[in-house]
PDB file of C-alpha atoms in Angstrom:
ATOM      1  CA  MET A   1     111.303  75.905 110.450  1.00  0.00           C
ATOM      2  CA  ARG A   2     110.008  79.311 108.400  1.00  0.00           C
ATOM      3  CA  PRO A   3     109.442  82.157 109.028  1.00  0.00           C
ATOM      4  CA  VAL A   4     105.976  82.795 110.255  1.00  0.00           C
ATOM      5  CA  LEU A   5     104.165  85.929 108.771  1.00  0.00           C
ATOM      6  CA  PRO A   6     103.498  88.924 110.773  1.00  0.00           C
ATOM      7  CA  VAL A   7      99.511  89.679 110.620  1.00  0.00           C
ATOM      8  CA  PRO A   8      99.592  93.061 110.231  1.00  0.00           C
ATOM      9  CA  LEU A   9     103.149  93.590 108.124  1.00  0.00           C
ATOM     10  CA  ILE A  10     104.160  96.981 107.849  1.00  0.00           C
ATOM     11  CA  GLN A  11     106.965  97.138 105.250  1.00  0.00           C
ATOM     12  CA  VAL A  12     109.527  99.167 103.541  1.00  0.00           C
ATOM     13  CA  ALA A  13     111.571  98.758 100.520  1.00  0.00           C
ATOM     14  CA  GLY A  14     113.968  99.896  98.958  1.00  0.00           C
ATOM     15  CA  VAL A  15     116.597 100.685 102.394  1.00  0.00           C
ATOM     16  CA  LEU A  16     119.611 102.910 101.730  1.00  0.00           C
ATOM     17  CA  ASP A  17     122.142 101.948 104.985  1.00  0.00           C
ATOM     18  CA  SER A  18     122.441 101.576 108.237  1.00  0.00           C
ATOM     19  CA  THR A  19     121.332 104.644 109.679  1.00  0.00           C
ATOM     20  CA  GLU A  20     118.341 104.563 106.767  1.00  0.00           C
ATOM     21  CA  ALA A  21     117.678 101.173 108.850  1.00  0.00           C
ATOM     22  CA  SER A  22     117.561 101.991 111.991  1.00  0.00           C
ATOM     23  CA  MET A  23     115.559 105.607 111.341  1.00  0.00           C
ATOM     24  CA  LEU A  24     112.841 102.735 110.074  1.00  0.00           C
ATOM     25  CA  CYS A  25     113.272 100.394 112.793  1.00  0.00           C
ATOM     26  CA  ALA A  26     111.914 102.863 115.329  1.00  0.00           C
ATOM     27  CA  ALA A  27     109.560 104.012 112.951  1.00  0.00           C
ATOM     28  CA  GLY A  28     107.553 100.742 113.639  1.00  0.00           C
ATOM     29  CA  PHE A  29     108.345  98.903 110.248  1.00  0.00           C
ATOM     30  CA  ASP A  30     108.951  94.726 110.289  1.00  0.00           C
ATOM     31  CA  TRP A  31     109.839  93.982 107.635  1.00  0.00           C
ATOM     32  CA  LEU A  32     113.078  96.167 105.888  1.00  0.00           C
ATOM     33  CA  GLY A  33     113.656  95.178 101.601  1.00  0.00           C
ATOM     34  CA  ILE A  34     116.499  95.799  99.567  1.00  0.00           C
ATOM     35  CA  PRO A  35     116.638  95.143  96.214  1.00  0.00           C
ATOM     36  CA  LEU A  36     118.813  93.220  93.894  1.00  0.00           C
ATOM     37  CA  ARG A  37     119.676  91.593  90.407  1.00  0.00           C
ATOM     38  CA  LEU A  38     117.258  93.499  88.366  1.00  0.00           C
ATOM     39  CA  PRO A  39     115.886  93.730  85.377  1.00  0.00           C
ATOM     40  CA  VAL A  40     114.806  97.277  85.220  1.00  0.00           C
ATOM     41  CA  HIS A  41     116.210  99.533  88.062  1.00  0.00           C
ATOM     42  CA  THR A  42     119.225 100.333  89.588  1.00  0.00           C
ATOM     43  CA  GLU A  43     120.278  98.457  92.306  1.00  0.00           C
ATOM     44  CA  ASP A  44     121.370 100.708  95.456  1.00  0.00           C
ATOM     45  CA  VAL A  45     123.640  99.323  97.780  1.00  0.00           C
ATOM     46  CA  ASN A  46     126.158  95.840  96.231  1.00  0.00           C
ATOM     47  CA  ASP A  47     125.866  92.495  98.460  1.00  0.00           C
ATOM     48  CA  ASP A  48     128.421  93.223 101.189  1.00  0.00           C
ATOM     49  CA  GLU A  49     126.163  96.445 101.844  1.00  0.00           C
ATOM     50  CA  ALA A  50     123.053  94.492 102.048  1.00  0.00           C
ATOM     51  CA  LYS A  51     124.506  91.863 104.466  1.00  0.00           C
ATOM     52  CA  THR A  52     126.221  94.921 106.457  1.00  0.00           C
ATOM     53  CA  ILE A  53     122.113  96.749 106.290  1.00  0.00           C
ATOM     54  CA  PHE A  54     120.284  93.349 107.332  1.00  0.00           C
ATOM     55  CA  SER A  55     122.818  91.338 110.159  1.00  0.00           C
ATOM     56  CA  GLY A  56     122.316  95.250 112.202  1.00  0.00           C
ATOM     57  CA  LEU A  57     118.965  94.771 112.417  1.00  0.00           C
ATOM     58  CA  PRO A  58     117.053  93.997 116.023  1.00  0.00           C
ATOM     59  CA  GLY A  59     115.775  90.503 117.064  1.00  0.00           C
ATOM     60  CA  THR A  60     112.257  91.599 116.816  1.00  0.00           C
ATOM     61  CA  ARG A  61     112.654  93.271 112.873  1.00  0.00           C
ATOM     62  CA  ALA A  62     113.796  90.754 109.677  1.00  0.00           C
ATOM     63  CA  GLY A  63     115.407  91.465 106.658  1.00  0.00           C
ATOM     64  CA  ILE A  64     114.140  90.346 103.351  1.00  0.00           C
ATOM     65  CA  LEU A  65     115.639  89.741 100.288  1.00  0.00           C
ATOM     66  CA  ILE A  66     113.146  91.347  97.505  1.00  0.00           C
ATOM     67  CA  THR A  67     115.024  90.288  93.825  1.00  0.00           C
ATOM     68  CA  TYR A  68     113.971  88.987  90.043  1.00  0.00           C
ATOM     69  CA  LEU A  69     115.923  85.814  90.420  1.00  0.00           C
ATOM     70  CA  ASP A  70     114.349  82.788  89.183  1.00  0.00           C
ATOM     71  CA  ARG A  71     116.428  80.179  89.716  1.00  0.00           C
ATOM     72  CA  SER A  72     116.054  78.070  92.579  1.00  0.00           C
ATOM     73  CA  ALA A  73     120.009  77.562  93.193  1.00  0.00           C
ATOM     74  CA  GLU A  74     120.915  80.796  92.263  1.00  0.00           C
ATOM     75  CA  ILE A  75     118.618  82.197  94.899  1.00  0.00           C
ATOM     76  CA  ALA A  76     118.964  80.052  98.410  1.00  0.00           C
ATOM     77  CA  ALA A  77     122.872  81.378  97.591  1.00  0.00           C
ATOM     78  CA  LEU A  78     122.450  84.459  97.857  1.00  0.00           C
ATOM     79  CA  CYS A  79     120.246  84.148 100.985  1.00  0.00           C
ATOM     80  CA  ARG A  80     122.836  82.409 102.374  1.00  0.00           C
ATOM     81  CA  LYS A  81     125.491  84.118 101.322  1.00  0.00           C
ATOM     82  CA  LEU A  82     122.867  88.064 103.528  1.00  0.00           C
ATOM     83  CA  GLY A  83     121.975  85.589 105.178  1.00  0.00           C
ATOM     84  CA  VAL A  84     118.383  86.649 105.103  1.00  0.00           C
ATOM     85  CA  LYS A  85     115.534  84.192 105.676  1.00  0.00           C
ATOM     86  CA  HIS A  86     112.944  85.789 103.488  1.00  0.00           C
ATOM     87  CA  VAL A  87     112.776  86.476 100.231  1.00  0.00           C
ATOM     88  CA  GLN A  88     110.236  88.050  97.768  1.00  0.00           C
ATOM     89  CA  LEU A  89     110.761  87.230  94.068  1.00  0.00           C
ATOM     90  CA  HIS A  90     109.182  90.333  92.140  1.00  0.00           C
ATOM     91  CA  GLY A  91     109.500  88.211  88.670  1.00  0.00           C
ATOM     92  CA  ALA A  92     108.498  85.314  86.396  1.00  0.00           C
ATOM     93  CA  ILE A  93     109.413  82.511  88.124  1.00  0.00           C
ATOM     94  CA  ALA A  94     108.694  78.274  87.293  1.00  0.00           C
ATOM     95  CA  ARG A  95     107.052  76.288  89.717  1.00  0.00           C
ATOM     96  CA  GLU A  96     109.262  74.139  89.148  1.00  0.00           C
ATOM     97  CA  GLU A  97     111.684  76.381  90.593  1.00  0.00           C
ATOM     98  CA  LEU A  98     109.484  76.611  93.282  1.00  0.00           C
ATOM     99  CA  GLN A  99     109.795  73.258  94.192  1.00  0.00           C
ATOM    100  CA  ARG A 100     113.048  72.681  94.008  1.00  0.00           C
ATOM    101  CA  LEU A 101     113.644  76.477  96.336  1.00  0.00           C
ATOM    102  CA  ARG A 102     110.812  74.090  98.477  1.00  0.00           C
ATOM    103  CA  GLN A 103     113.315  71.870  98.826  1.00  0.00           C
ATOM    104  CA  THR A 104     116.715  72.974  99.285  1.00  0.00           C
ATOM    105  CA  ALA A 105     116.450  75.757 101.287  1.00  0.00           C
ATOM    106  CA  ALA A 106     113.166  74.590 103.317  1.00  0.00           C
ATOM    107  CA  ASP A 107     114.151  77.507 105.850  1.00  0.00           C
ATOM    108  CA  LEU A 108     113.305  80.639 103.589  1.00  0.00           C
ATOM    109  CA  PHE A 109     109.514  82.392 103.540  1.00  0.00           C
ATOM    110  CA  VAL A 110     108.848  83.339 100.226  1.00  0.00           C
ATOM    111  CA  LEU A 111     107.071  85.661  99.258  1.00  0.00           C
ATOM    112  CA  LYS A 112     105.849  85.882  95.408  1.00  0.00           C
ATOM    113  CA  SER A 113     104.297  88.446  93.307  1.00  0.00           C
ATOM    114  CA  LEU A 114     100.997  89.728  92.345  1.00  0.00           C
ATOM    115  CA  VAL A 115     102.236  92.545  89.466  1.00  0.00           C
ATOM    116  CA  VAL A 116      99.157  94.450  88.027  1.00  0.00           C
ATOM    117  CA  ARG A 117      99.134  95.230  84.708  1.00  0.00           C
ATOM    118  CA  SER A 118      95.392  96.195  82.384  1.00  0.00           C
ATOM    119  CA  GLY A 119      93.105  93.222  81.997  1.00  0.00           C
ATOM    120  CA  ASN A 120      95.859  90.687  83.939  1.00  0.00           C
ATOM    121  CA  GLU A 121      93.730  90.071  87.263  1.00  0.00           C
ATOM    122  CA  SER A 122      92.618  85.989  85.734  1.00  0.00           C
ATOM    123  CA  HIS A 123      96.404  85.699  85.122  1.00  0.00           C
ATOM    124  CA  LEU A 124      96.642  86.785  88.602  1.00  0.00           C
ATOM    125  CA  ALA A 125      94.158  84.311  89.832  1.00  0.00           C
ATOM    126  CA  ARG A 126      95.346  80.922  88.038  1.00  0.00           C
ATOM    127  CA  THR A 127      99.131  82.293  89.541  1.00  0.00           C
ATOM    128  CA  ILE A 128      97.514  82.071  93.182  1.00  0.00           C
ATOM    129  CA  ASP A 129      95.878  78.870  92.557  1.00  0.00           C
ATOM    130  CA  GLN A 130      99.301  77.260  90.792  1.00  0.00           C
ATOM    131  CA  LEU A 131     101.897  78.495  93.185  1.00  0.00           C
ATOM    132  CA  SER A 132     100.166  78.127  96.465  1.00  0.00           C
ATOM    133  CA  PRO A 133     101.209  74.955  97.146  1.00  0.00           C
ATOM    134  CA  TRP A 134     104.701  76.707  96.800  1.00  0.00           C
ATOM    135  CA  VAL A 135     105.104  79.360  98.987  1.00  0.00           C
ATOM    136  CA  ASP A 136     104.410  81.205 101.667  1.00  0.00           C
ATOM    137  CA  GLY A 137     102.811  84.574 100.573  1.00  0.00           C
ATOM    138  CA  PHE A 138     101.981  86.657  98.096  1.00  0.00           C
ATOM    139  CA  ILE A 139     102.012  90.421  97.517  1.00  0.00           C
ATOM    140  CA  THR A 140     100.627  92.558  95.265  1.00  0.00           C
ATOM    141  CA  ASP A 141     102.601  95.640  93.194  1.00  0.00           C
ATOM    142  CA  THR A 142     101.772  98.105  89.649  1.00  0.00           C
ATOM    143  CA  PHE A 143     103.413  97.732  86.404  1.00  0.00           C
ATOM    144  CA  ASP A 144     104.400 100.431  84.416  1.00  0.00           C
ATOM    145  CA  PRO A 145     104.178  99.950  80.692  1.00  0.00           C
ATOM    146  CA  ARG A 146     106.279 103.430  79.992  1.00  0.00           C
ATOM    147  CA  THR A 147     109.357 102.363  81.726  1.00  0.00           C
ATOM    148  CA  GLY A 148     107.987  98.262  82.341  1.00  0.00           C
ATOM    149  CA  ALA A 149     108.874  98.406  85.474  1.00  0.00           C
ATOM    150  CA  GLU A 150     107.197  95.914  88.093  1.00  0.00           C
ATOM    151  CA  GLY A 151     107.833  97.473  91.616  1.00  0.00           C
ATOM    152  CA  ALA A 152     109.200 101.084  92.633  1.00  0.00           C
ATOM    153  CA  THR A 153     106.653 102.668  90.680  1.00  0.00           C
ATOM    154  CA  GLY A 154     105.333 104.920  92.676  1.00  0.00           C
ATOM    155  CA  MET A 155     101.896 104.290  90.964  1.00  0.00           C
ATOM    156  CA  THR A 156      99.095 102.649  92.049  1.00  0.00           C
ATOM    157  CA  HIS A 157      96.814 100.290  89.991  1.00  0.00           C
ATOM    158  CA  ASP A 158      92.863  99.470  90.589  1.00  0.00           C
ATOM    159  CA  TRP A 159      92.261  98.359  94.533  1.00  0.00           C
ATOM    160  CA  ASP A 160      88.886  96.525  93.907  1.00  0.00           C
ATOM    161  CA  THR A 161      91.952  93.810  91.985  1.00  0.00           C
ATOM    162  CA  SER A 162      93.336  93.399  94.707  1.00  0.00           C
ATOM    163  CA  ARG A 163      90.949  92.259  96.597  1.00  0.00           C
ATOM    164  CA  HIS A 164      89.953  90.581  94.288  1.00  0.00           C
ATOM    165  CA  LEU A 165      93.376  88.196  94.489  1.00  0.00           C
ATOM    166  CA  VAL A 166      93.131  89.001  98.673  1.00  0.00           C
ATOM    167  CA  ASP A 167      89.623  87.328  98.264  1.00  0.00           C
ATOM    168  CA  LEU A 168      90.493  84.346  96.441  1.00  0.00           C
ATOM    169  CA  SER A 169      94.157  83.564  97.553  1.00  0.00           C
ATOM    170  CA  PRO A 170      94.521  80.869 100.921  1.00  0.00           C
ATOM    171  CA  LEU A 171      98.147  82.607 101.645  1.00  0.00           C
ATOM    172  CA  PRO A 172      98.399  86.284 103.118  1.00  0.00           C
ATOM    173  CA  VAL A 173      98.164  89.170 100.205  1.00  0.00           C
ATOM    174  CA  ILE A 174     100.352  91.646 100.766  1.00  0.00           C
ATOM    175  CA  LEU A 175      99.369  95.438  99.277  1.00  0.00           C
ATOM    176  CA  ALA A 176     101.954  97.856  97.740  1.00  0.00           C
ATOM    177  CA  GLY A 177     101.741 100.132  94.035  1.00  0.00           C
ATOM    178  CA  GLY A 178     102.175 103.963  95.603  1.00  0.00           C
ATOM    179  CA  LEU A 179     101.232 103.542  98.868  1.00  0.00           C
ATOM    180  CA  THR A 180     102.496 106.545 100.584  1.00  0.00           C
ATOM    181  CA  PRO A 181     101.364 108.550 104.426  1.00  0.00           C
ATOM    182  CA  GLN A 182      98.442 109.507 102.594  1.00  0.00           C
ATOM    183  CA  ASN A 183      96.943 106.430 101.303  1.00  0.00           C
ATOM    184  CA  VAL A 184      97.521 103.739 102.835  1.00  0.00           C
ATOM    185  CA  ARG A 185      94.699 103.857 105.203  1.00  0.00           C
ATOM    186  CA  SER A 186      92.503 104.108 102.562  1.00  0.00           C
ATOM    187  CA  ALA A 187      93.827 101.185 100.317  1.00  0.00           C
ATOM    188  CA  ILE A 188      93.492  99.166 104.031  1.00  0.00           C
ATOM    189  CA  LEU A 189      90.124  99.570 104.201  1.00  0.00           C
ATOM    190  CA  HIS A 190      89.056  98.805 100.738  1.00  0.00           C
ATOM    191  CA  VAL A 191      91.988  96.251 100.274  1.00  0.00           C
ATOM    192  CA  ARG A 192      91.643  94.364 103.279  1.00  0.00           C
ATOM    193  CA  PRO A 193      94.924  92.772 102.981  1.00  0.00           C
ATOM    194  CA  ALA A 194      97.439  90.837 105.755  1.00  0.00           C
ATOM    195  CA  GLY A 195     100.024  93.838 104.951  1.00  0.00           C
ATOM    196  CA  VAL A 196     101.298  97.051 103.289  1.00  0.00           C
ATOM    197  CA  ASP A 197     104.665  97.367 101.569  1.00  0.00           C
ATOM    198  CA  THR A 198     105.826 100.973 101.162  1.00  0.00           C
ATOM    199  CA  HIS A 199     109.033 102.032  98.734  1.00  0.00           C
ATOM    200  CA  THR A 200     109.220 105.328  96.638  1.00  0.00           C
ATOM    201  CA  GLY A 201     106.398 106.809  98.587  1.00  0.00           C
ATOM    202  CA  ILE A 202     108.452 108.150 102.219  1.00  0.00           C
ATOM    203  CA  GLU A 203     111.211 109.033  99.783  1.00  0.00           C
ATOM    204  CA  ALA A 204     111.804 112.820  99.929  1.00  0.00           C
ATOM    205  CA  PRO A 205     113.136 114.276  96.627  1.00  0.00           C
ATOM    206  CA  ASP A 206     116.922 113.490  97.707  1.00  0.00           C
ATOM    207  CA  GLY A 207     115.768 109.781  97.586  1.00  0.00           C
ATOM    208  CA  ARG A 208     116.721 108.952 100.901  1.00  0.00           C
ATOM    209  CA  LYS A 209     113.593 107.745 103.167  1.00  0.00           C
ATOM    210  CA  SER A 210     111.734 111.190 105.035  1.00  0.00           C
ATOM    211  CA  GLN A 211     111.930 110.274 109.121  1.00  0.00           C
ATOM    212  CA  ALA A 212     107.551 112.612 109.396  1.00  0.00           C
ATOM    213  CA  ALA A 213     106.896 110.189 106.244  1.00  0.00           C
ATOM    214  CA  ALA A 214     107.956 106.464 107.578  1.00  0.00           C
ATOM    215  CA  ALA A 215     106.064 107.049 110.977  1.00  0.00           C
ATOM    216  CA  ARG A 216     103.748 108.774 109.828  1.00  0.00           C
ATOM    217  CA  PHE A 217     102.946 106.293 106.983  1.00  0.00           C
ATOM    218  CA  VAL A 218     103.749 103.348 110.159  1.00  0.00           C
ATOM    219  CA  ARG A 219     100.668 105.951 112.120  1.00  0.00           C
ATOM    220  CA  GLU A 220      97.793 105.647 109.162  1.00  0.00           C
ATOM    221  CA  ALA A 221      98.574 101.594 108.269  1.00  0.00           C
ATOM    222  CA  ARG A 222      98.169 101.293 112.393  1.00  0.00           C
ATOM    223  CA  LYS A 223      94.887 102.715 112.212  1.00  0.00           C
ATOM    224  CA  GLY A 224      93.618 101.548 108.854  1.00  0.00           C
ATOM    225  CA  PHE A 225      94.443  97.667 110.317  1.00  0.00           C
ATOM    226  CA  GLY A 226      92.852  98.628 113.859  1.00  0.00           C
ATOM    227  CA  GLU A 227      89.580  99.302 111.704  1.00  0.00           C
ATOM    228  CA  ILE A 228      89.342  96.130 110.041  1.00  0.00           C
ATOM    229  CA  ILE A 229      90.734  93.843 112.661  1.00  0.00           C
TER     230      ILE A 229
END
């Protein structure tokens, strides 16, 4: 049986080690993500370190692999290696590969990214229509044309686009892209997503997550969700 999305979901990405993971769990994040197999960014941890972080999470929290892998066998194998039941597919992937993944790893909860860039709303709408039968939810993010990065850009996008995608999707949509403690409540009120995700938005200058920022992000997110539920 696949895991169920807790709604509202508060997710954080880019966890560096078990100490940081413990702090983020204490702050109230539900899912903790680690990006691996990246086309642009450098990985913060290796597979063994990621497995250690994931295995140390309390039972009330879950780890999620964030990856640009696009082959079902490789995705399933890496999830097994890390011991995770949640995967966020952040790159392009063929519908046939998602069908194979659903057949061969039916216990995986699969999120598919919807990366917002100028003029691609109709493409994202088609993605929702074509892939909804084979995934469990979607997550928006922001494209950075300067670097080609499709996540961890620290950039927001047009929240009207994300709101439209939320209205279109038959599945839960999580909002990501430039979310901070300062804007997450406003983003939730505007977009009305099933969850939110932050990465660089709660990082201190040294690249580690700030305990104060993490706690405030969760507090403001809960406040926003409380106003729309």
